[in-house]
Amino acid sequence: MVIEKRFMEEAIKEARAALDAGEVPVGAVVVKDGAVVSRARNRVEETGDPSRHAEIEALKLASRKLGTRYLNDCALYVTLEPCPMCAGACVNFRIGAAVFGAFDKNAGALGSKTDLGSGVFGKEIPAFGGIMEDECVELLSACFKDLR
């Protein structure tokens, strides 16, 4: 898989929009054949729904747009390593690959804390972390700096 920085830049734009909206700054895009199919940001605070993570939002939208629940030929670009809920969604949507910026040592579920994409649930997800990591960490730090 060829990792393209321009797609992570698009995910970072979504993360900035999340930060501006008072959300944890996580953004995601789903890519197919070199084009963005869907884009999303966290909407947990806005909706009061803890399942409204950027990854799930982007995967659902891509599924609707493409008319399939299987996204084998797509890649998910996200600014933070997916949590167990989002990694599970990646497995269930059968995403072709996941590319993320910041590692999440506390809740990362594509290699850091656990690896739900290892094939243990029937689908192996190639995961590539640390892409534009500094930019992604900077956004997360800006969010949590005010809470300390």
mmCIF file of the C-alpha atoms, coordinates in Angstrom:
data_MODEL
# 
_entry.id   MODEL 
# 
loop_
_atom_site.group_PDB 
_atom_site.id 
_atom_site.type_symbol 
_atom_site.label_atom_id 
_atom_site.label_alt_id 
_atom_site.label_comp_id 
_atom_site.label_asym_id 
_atom_site.label_entity_id 
_atom_site.label_seq_id 
_atom_site.pdbx_PDB_ins_code 
_atom_site.Cartn_x 
_atom_site.Cartn_y 
_atom_site.Cartn_z 
_atom_site.occupancy 
_atom_site.B_iso_or_equiv 
_atom_site.pdbx_formal_charge 
_atom_site.auth_seq_id 
_atom_site.auth_comp_id 
_atom_site.auth_asym_id 
_atom_site.auth_atom_id 
_atom_site.pdbx_PDB_model_num 
ATOM 1   C CA . MET A 1 1   ? 0.000   0.000   0.000  1.00 0.00 ? 1   MET A CA 1 
ATOM 2   C CA . VAL A 1 2   ? 1.222   3.479   -0.851 1.00 0.00 ? 2   VAL A CA 1 
ATOM 3   C CA . ILE A 1 3   ? 0.653   5.892   2.022  1.00 0.00 ? 3   ILE A CA 1 
ATOM 4   C CA . GLU A 1 4   ? -0.153  9.373   0.794  1.00 0.00 ? 4   GLU A CA 1 
ATOM 5   C CA . LYS A 1 5   ? 0.475   12.330  3.084  1.00 0.00 ? 5   LYS A CA 1 
ATOM 6   C CA . ARG A 1 6   ? -2.246  14.361  1.354  1.00 0.00 ? 6   ARG A CA 1 
ATOM 7   C CA . PHE A 1 7   ? -4.917  12.085  2.802  1.00 0.00 ? 7   PHE A CA 1 
ATOM 8   C CA . MET A 1 8   ? -3.578  12.481  6.325  1.00 0.00 ? 8   MET A CA 1 
ATOM 9   C CA . GLU A 1 9   ? -3.629  16.231  5.719  1.00 0.00 ? 9   GLU A CA 1 
ATOM 10  C CA . GLU A 1 10  ? -7.349  15.909  4.942  1.00 0.00 ? 10  GLU A CA 1 
ATOM 11  C CA . ALA A 1 11  ? -7.897  13.965  8.173  1.00 0.00 ? 11  ALA A CA 1 
ATOM 12  C CA . ILE A 1 12  ? -6.022  16.701  10.060 1.00 0.00 ? 12  ILE A CA 1 
ATOM 13  C CA . LYS A 1 13  ? -8.383  19.313  8.563  1.00 0.00 ? 13  LYS A CA 1 
ATOM 14  C CA . GLU A 1 14  ? -11.283 17.334  10.019 1.00 0.00 ? 14  GLU A CA 1 
ATOM 15  C CA . ALA A 1 15  ? -9.510  17.110  13.378 1.00 0.00 ? 15  ALA A CA 1 
ATOM 16  C CA . ARG A 1 16  ? -9.087  20.904  13.410 1.00 0.00 ? 16  ARG A CA 1 
ATOM 17  C CA . ALA A 1 17  ? -12.812 21.284  12.724 1.00 0.00 ? 17  ALA A CA 1 
ATOM 18  C CA . ALA A 1 18  ? -13.505 18.954  15.651 1.00 0.00 ? 18  ALA A CA 1 
ATOM 19  C CA . LEU A 1 19  ? -11.282 21.043  17.931 1.00 0.00 ? 19  LEU A CA 1 
ATOM 20  C CA . ASP A 1 20  ? -13.043 24.225  16.807 1.00 0.00 ? 20  ASP A CA 1 
ATOM 21  C CA . ALA A 1 21  ? -16.379 22.573  17.662 1.00 0.00 ? 21  ALA A CA 1 
ATOM 22  C CA . GLY A 1 22  ? -15.236 21.630  21.183 1.00 0.00 ? 22  GLY A CA 1 
ATOM 23  C CA . GLU A 1 23  ? -14.605 17.974  20.393 1.00 0.00 ? 23  GLU A CA 1 
ATOM 24  C CA . VAL A 1 24  ? -11.540 15.833  20.947 1.00 0.00 ? 24  VAL A CA 1 
ATOM 25  C CA . PRO A 1 25  ? -9.651  16.634  17.724 1.00 0.00 ? 25  PRO A CA 1 
ATOM 26  C CA . VAL A 1 26  ? -9.843  13.421  15.754 1.00 0.00 ? 26  VAL A CA 1 
ATOM 27  C CA . GLY A 1 27  ? -10.526 13.434  12.041 1.00 0.00 ? 27  GLY A CA 1 
ATOM 28  C CA . ALA A 1 28  ? -10.819 10.649  9.492  1.00 0.00 ? 28  ALA A CA 1 
ATOM 29  C CA . VAL A 1 29  ? -11.138 10.109  5.761  1.00 0.00 ? 29  VAL A CA 1 
ATOM 30  C CA . VAL A 1 30  ? -11.856 6.973   3.763  1.00 0.00 ? 30  VAL A CA 1 
ATOM 31  C CA . VAL A 1 31  ? -9.967  6.703   0.486  1.00 0.00 ? 31  VAL A CA 1 
ATOM 32  C CA . LYS A 1 32  ? -10.649 4.537   -2.549 1.00 0.00 ? 32  LYS A CA 1 
ATOM 33  C CA . ASP A 1 33  ? -8.733  4.551   -5.833 1.00 0.00 ? 33  ASP A CA 1 
ATOM 34  C CA . GLY A 1 34  ? -6.792  7.675   -4.903 1.00 0.00 ? 34  GLY A CA 1 
ATOM 35  C CA . ALA A 1 35  ? -9.828  9.771   -3.971 1.00 0.00 ? 35  ALA A CA 1 
ATOM 36  C CA . VAL A 1 36  ? -11.524 10.706  -0.705 1.00 0.00 ? 36  VAL A CA 1 
ATOM 37  C CA . VAL A 1 37  ? -14.871 8.909   -0.475 1.00 0.00 ? 37  VAL A CA 1 
ATOM 38  C CA . SER A 1 38  ? -15.891 10.263  2.936  1.00 0.00 ? 38  SER A CA 1 
ATOM 39  C CA . ARG A 1 39  ? -14.634 12.531  5.672  1.00 0.00 ? 39  ARG A CA 1 
ATOM 40  C CA . ALA A 1 40  ? -15.691 12.962  9.276  1.00 0.00 ? 40  ALA A CA 1 
ATOM 41  C CA . ARG A 1 41  ? -14.740 14.285  12.675 1.00 0.00 ? 41  ARG A CA 1 
ATOM 42  C CA . ASN A 1 42  ? -15.626 13.407  16.231 1.00 0.00 ? 42  ASN A CA 1 
ATOM 43  C CA . ARG A 1 43  ? -19.197 14.408  17.120 1.00 0.00 ? 43  ARG A CA 1 
ATOM 44  C CA . VAL A 1 44  ? -19.452 12.978  20.636 1.00 0.00 ? 44  VAL A CA 1 
ATOM 45  C CA . GLU A 1 45  ? -20.001 16.256  22.503 1.00 0.00 ? 45  GLU A CA 1 
ATOM 46  C CA . GLU A 1 46  ? -22.270 17.682  19.813 1.00 0.00 ? 46  GLU A CA 1 
ATOM 47  C CA . THR A 1 47  ? -24.599 14.683  19.852 1.00 0.00 ? 47  THR A CA 1 
ATOM 48  C CA . GLY A 1 48  ? -24.127 13.336  23.372 1.00 0.00 ? 48  GLY A CA 1 
ATOM 49  C CA . ASP A 1 49  ? -23.476 9.956   21.744 1.00 0.00 ? 49  ASP A CA 1 
ATOM 50  C CA . PRO A 1 50  ? -20.180 8.306   22.753 1.00 0.00 ? 50  PRO A CA 1 
ATOM 51  C CA . SER A 1 51  ? -20.158 6.166   19.606 1.00 0.00 ? 51  SER A CA 1 
ATOM 52  C CA . ARG A 1 52  ? -19.865 9.164   17.265 1.00 0.00 ? 52  ARG A CA 1 
ATOM 53  C CA . HIS A 1 53  ? -16.108 8.809   16.736 1.00 0.00 ? 53  HIS A CA 1 
ATOM 54  C CA . ALA A 1 54  ? -14.592 10.126  13.505 1.00 0.00 ? 54  ALA A CA 1 
ATOM 55  C CA . GLU A 1 55  ? -13.670 6.653   12.251 1.00 0.00 ? 55  GLU A CA 1 
ATOM 56  C CA . ILE A 1 56  ? -17.168 5.227   12.631 1.00 0.00 ? 56  ILE A CA 1 
ATOM 57  C CA . GLU A 1 57  ? -18.710 8.323   11.062 1.00 0.00 ? 57  GLU A CA 1 
ATOM 58  C CA . ALA A 1 58  ? -16.362 8.092   8.057  1.00 0.00 ? 58  ALA A CA 1 
ATOM 59  C CA . LEU A 1 59  ? -16.809 4.324   7.633  1.00 0.00 ? 59  LEU A CA 1 
ATOM 60  C CA . LYS A 1 60  ? -20.612 4.555   7.730  1.00 0.00 ? 60  LYS A CA 1 
ATOM 61  C CA . LEU A 1 61  ? -20.666 7.395   5.217  1.00 0.00 ? 61  LEU A CA 1 
ATOM 62  C CA . ALA A 1 62  ? -18.289 5.567   2.867  1.00 0.00 ? 62  ALA A CA 1 
ATOM 63  C CA . SER A 1 63  ? -20.426 2.439   3.114  1.00 0.00 ? 63  SER A CA 1 
ATOM 64  C CA . ARG A 1 64  ? -23.563 4.391   2.192  1.00 0.00 ? 64  ARG A CA 1 
ATOM 65  C CA . LYS A 1 65  ? -21.861 6.243   -0.671 1.00 0.00 ? 65  LYS A CA 1 
ATOM 66  C CA . LEU A 1 66  ? -20.348 3.083   -2.145 1.00 0.00 ? 66  LEU A CA 1 
ATOM 67  C CA . GLY A 1 67  ? -23.457 0.970   -1.567 1.00 0.00 ? 67  GLY A CA 1 
ATOM 68  C CA . THR A 1 68  ? -21.620 -1.789  0.264  1.00 0.00 ? 68  THR A CA 1 
ATOM 69  C CA . ARG A 1 69  ? -20.782 -2.747  3.809  1.00 0.00 ? 69  ARG A CA 1 
ATOM 70  C CA . TYR A 1 70  ? -17.445 -4.138  2.712  1.00 0.00 ? 70  TYR A CA 1 
ATOM 71  C CA . LEU A 1 71  ? -14.659 -1.590  2.282  1.00 0.00 ? 71  LEU A CA 1 
ATOM 72  C CA . ASN A 1 72  ? -11.879 -4.050  1.387  1.00 0.00 ? 72  ASN A CA 1 
ATOM 73  C CA . ASP A 1 73  ? -10.567 -1.793  -1.360 1.00 0.00 ? 73  ASP A CA 1 
ATOM 74  C CA . CYS A 1 74  ? -10.512 1.326   0.832  1.00 0.00 ? 74  CYS A CA 1 
ATOM 75  C CA . ALA A 1 75  ? -8.084  2.794   3.343  1.00 0.00 ? 75  ALA A CA 1 
ATOM 76  C CA . LEU A 1 76  ? -8.981  4.691   6.497  1.00 0.00 ? 76  LEU A CA 1 
ATOM 77  C CA . TYR A 1 77  ? -6.750  7.646   7.370  1.00 0.00 ? 77  TYR A CA 1 
ATOM 78  C CA . VAL A 1 78  ? -7.251  8.874   10.941 1.00 0.00 ? 78  VAL A CA 1 
ATOM 79  C CA . THR A 1 79  ? -5.332  11.253  13.179 1.00 0.00 ? 79  THR A CA 1 
ATOM 80  C CA . LEU A 1 80  ? -5.349  8.982   16.250 1.00 0.00 ? 80  LEU A CA 1 
ATOM 81  C CA . GLU A 1 81  ? -4.925  5.233   16.489 1.00 0.00 ? 81  GLU A CA 1 
ATOM 82  C CA . PRO A 1 82  ? -8.404  3.703   16.638 1.00 0.00 ? 82  PRO A CA 1 
ATOM 83  C CA . CYS A 1 83  ? -9.809  2.650   20.006 1.00 0.00 ? 83  CYS A CA 1 
ATOM 84  C CA . PRO A 1 84  ? -11.287 -0.863  20.450 1.00 0.00 ? 84  PRO A CA 1 
ATOM 85  C CA . MET A 1 85  ? -14.742 0.290   19.306 1.00 0.00 ? 85  MET A CA 1 
ATOM 86  C CA . CYS A 1 86  ? -13.349 1.875   16.134 1.00 0.00 ? 86  CYS A CA 1 
ATOM 87  C CA . ALA A 1 87  ? -10.921 -0.966  15.428 1.00 0.00 ? 87  ALA A CA 1 
ATOM 88  C CA . GLY A 1 88  ? -13.892 -3.332  15.739 1.00 0.00 ? 88  GLY A CA 1 
ATOM 89  C CA . ALA A 1 89  ? -15.763 -1.213  13.210 1.00 0.00 ? 89  ALA A CA 1 
ATOM 90  C CA . CYS A 1 90  ? -12.751 -1.442  10.878 1.00 0.00 ? 90  CYS A CA 1 
ATOM 91  C CA . VAL A 1 91  ? -12.926 -5.233  11.171 1.00 0.00 ? 91  VAL A CA 1 
ATOM 92  C CA . ASN A 1 92  ? -16.694 -5.315  10.577 1.00 0.00 ? 92  ASN A CA 1 
ATOM 93  C CA . PHE A 1 93  ? -16.514 -2.967  7.584  1.00 0.00 ? 93  PHE A CA 1 
ATOM 94  C CA . ARG A 1 94  ? -13.531 -5.024  6.370  1.00 0.00 ? 94  ARG A CA 1 
ATOM 95  C CA . ILE A 1 95  ? -11.413 -1.948  5.728  1.00 0.00 ? 95  ILE A CA 1 
ATOM 96  C CA . GLY A 1 96  ? -8.457  -2.674  3.477  1.00 0.00 ? 96  GLY A CA 1 
ATOM 97  C CA . ALA A 1 97  ? -5.922  -0.751  5.577  1.00 0.00 ? 97  ALA A CA 1 
ATOM 98  C CA . ALA A 1 98  ? -5.731  1.768   8.398  1.00 0.00 ? 98  ALA A CA 1 
ATOM 99  C CA . VAL A 1 99  ? -3.271  4.656   8.464  1.00 0.00 ? 99  VAL A CA 1 
ATOM 100 C CA . PHE A 1 100 ? -3.029  6.736   11.607 1.00 0.00 ? 100 PHE A CA 1 
ATOM 101 C CA . GLY A 1 101 ? -1.053  9.645   12.971 1.00 0.00 ? 101 GLY A CA 1 
ATOM 102 C CA . ALA A 1 102 ? -0.678  9.542   16.747 1.00 0.00 ? 102 ALA A CA 1 
ATOM 103 C CA . PHE A 1 103 ? -0.244  6.316   18.668 1.00 0.00 ? 103 PHE A CA 1 
ATOM 104 C CA . ASP A 1 104 ? -2.599  5.815   21.622 1.00 0.00 ? 104 ASP A CA 1 
ATOM 105 C CA . LYS A 1 105 ? -0.692  3.906   24.298 1.00 0.00 ? 105 LYS A CA 1 
ATOM 106 C CA . ASN A 1 106 ? -3.733  3.881   26.603 1.00 0.00 ? 106 ASN A CA 1 
ATOM 107 C CA . ALA A 1 107 ? -6.491  2.712   24.266 1.00 0.00 ? 107 ALA A CA 1 
ATOM 108 C CA . GLY A 1 108 ? -4.959  2.071   20.836 1.00 0.00 ? 108 GLY A CA 1 
ATOM 109 C CA . ALA A 1 109 ? -6.376  -1.091  19.343 1.00 0.00 ? 109 ALA A CA 1 
ATOM 110 C CA . LEU A 1 110 ? -4.342  -1.440  16.159 1.00 0.00 ? 110 LEU A CA 1 
ATOM 111 C CA . GLY A 1 111 ? -1.025  -2.216  17.790 1.00 0.00 ? 111 GLY A CA 1 
ATOM 112 C CA . SER A 1 112 ? -0.335  -0.019  20.810 1.00 0.00 ? 112 SER A CA 1 
ATOM 113 C CA . LYS A 1 113 ? -2.443  -1.440  23.664 1.00 0.00 ? 113 LYS A CA 1 
ATOM 114 C CA . THR A 1 114 ? -3.946  -4.353  21.773 1.00 0.00 ? 114 THR A CA 1 
ATOM 115 C CA . ASP A 1 115 ? -4.302  -5.359  18.125 1.00 0.00 ? 115 ASP A CA 1 
ATOM 116 C CA . LEU A 1 116 ? -7.829  -6.140  16.991 1.00 0.00 ? 116 LEU A CA 1 
ATOM 117 C CA . GLY A 1 117 ? -6.636  -5.998  13.385 1.00 0.00 ? 117 GLY A CA 1 
ATOM 118 C CA . SER A 1 118 ? -4.332  -8.995  13.833 1.00 0.00 ? 118 SER A CA 1 
ATOM 119 C CA . GLY A 1 119 ? -6.823  -11.412 12.304 1.00 0.00 ? 119 GLY A CA 1 
ATOM 120 C CA . VAL A 1 120 ? -8.108  -12.701 15.632 1.00 0.00 ? 120 VAL A CA 1 
ATOM 121 C CA . PHE A 1 121 ? -11.650 -11.728 14.557 1.00 0.00 ? 121 PHE A CA 1 
ATOM 122 C CA . GLY A 1 122 ? -11.347 -13.084 11.035 1.00 0.00 ? 122 GLY A CA 1 
ATOM 123 C CA . LYS A 1 123 ? -10.039 -9.957  9.294  1.00 0.00 ? 123 LYS A CA 1 
ATOM 124 C CA . GLU A 1 124 ? -6.449  -8.815  9.256  1.00 0.00 ? 124 GLU A CA 1 
ATOM 125 C CA . ILE A 1 125 ? -6.064  -5.068  8.891  1.00 0.00 ? 125 ILE A CA 1 
ATOM 126 C CA . PRO A 1 126 ? -2.699  -3.739  7.764  1.00 0.00 ? 126 PRO A CA 1 
ATOM 127 C CA . ALA A 1 127 ? -2.061  -0.751  10.049 1.00 0.00 ? 127 ALA A CA 1 
ATOM 128 C CA . PHE A 1 128 ? 0.502   1.996   9.578  1.00 0.00 ? 128 PHE A CA 1 
ATOM 129 C CA . GLY A 1 129 ? 1.054   4.416   12.448 1.00 0.00 ? 129 GLY A CA 1 
ATOM 130 C CA . GLY A 1 130 ? 3.092   7.538   13.051 1.00 0.00 ? 130 GLY A CA 1 
ATOM 131 C CA . ILE A 1 131 ? 2.144   9.259   9.789  1.00 0.00 ? 131 ILE A CA 1 
ATOM 132 C CA . MET A 1 132 ? 2.418   13.038  10.378 1.00 0.00 ? 132 MET A CA 1 
ATOM 133 C CA . GLU A 1 133 ? 2.496   12.134  14.061 1.00 0.00 ? 133 GLU A CA 1 
ATOM 134 C CA . ASP A 1 134 ? 3.836   15.489  15.290 1.00 0.00 ? 134 ASP A CA 1 
ATOM 135 C CA . GLU A 1 135 ? 0.942   17.425  13.741 1.00 0.00 ? 135 GLU A CA 1 
ATOM 136 C CA . CYS A 1 136 ? -1.612  14.993  15.155 1.00 0.00 ? 136 CYS A CA 1 
ATOM 137 C CA . VAL A 1 137 ? -0.101  15.022  18.646 1.00 0.00 ? 137 VAL A CA 1 
ATOM 138 C CA . GLU A 1 138 ? 0.008   18.826  18.586 1.00 0.00 ? 138 GLU A CA 1 
ATOM 139 C CA . LEU A 1 139 ? -3.750  18.993  17.978 1.00 0.00 ? 139 LEU A CA 1 
ATOM 140 C CA . LEU A 1 140 ? -4.483  16.532  20.771 1.00 0.00 ? 140 LEU A CA 1 
ATOM 141 C CA . SER A 1 141 ? -2.167  18.424  23.130 1.00 0.00 ? 141 SER A CA 1 
ATOM 142 C CA . ALA A 1 142 ? -3.965  21.696  22.343 1.00 0.00 ? 142 ALA A CA 1 
ATOM 143 C CA . CYS A 1 143 ? -7.242  20.091  23.353 1.00 0.00 ? 143 CYS A CA 1 
ATOM 144 C CA . PHE A 1 144 ? -6.085  18.566  26.618 1.00 0.00 ? 144 PHE A CA 1 
ATOM 145 C CA . LYS A 1 145 ? -3.859  21.463  27.687 1.00 0.00 ? 145 LYS A CA 1 
ATOM 146 C CA . ASP A 1 146 ? -6.973  23.429  28.701 1.00 0.00 ? 146 ASP A CA 1 
ATOM 147 C CA . LEU A 1 147 ? -8.316  20.537  30.763 1.00 0.00 ? 147 LEU A CA 1 
ATOM 148 C CA . ARG A 1 148 ? -5.232  20.206  32.968 1.00 0.00 ? 148 ARG A CA 1 
# 
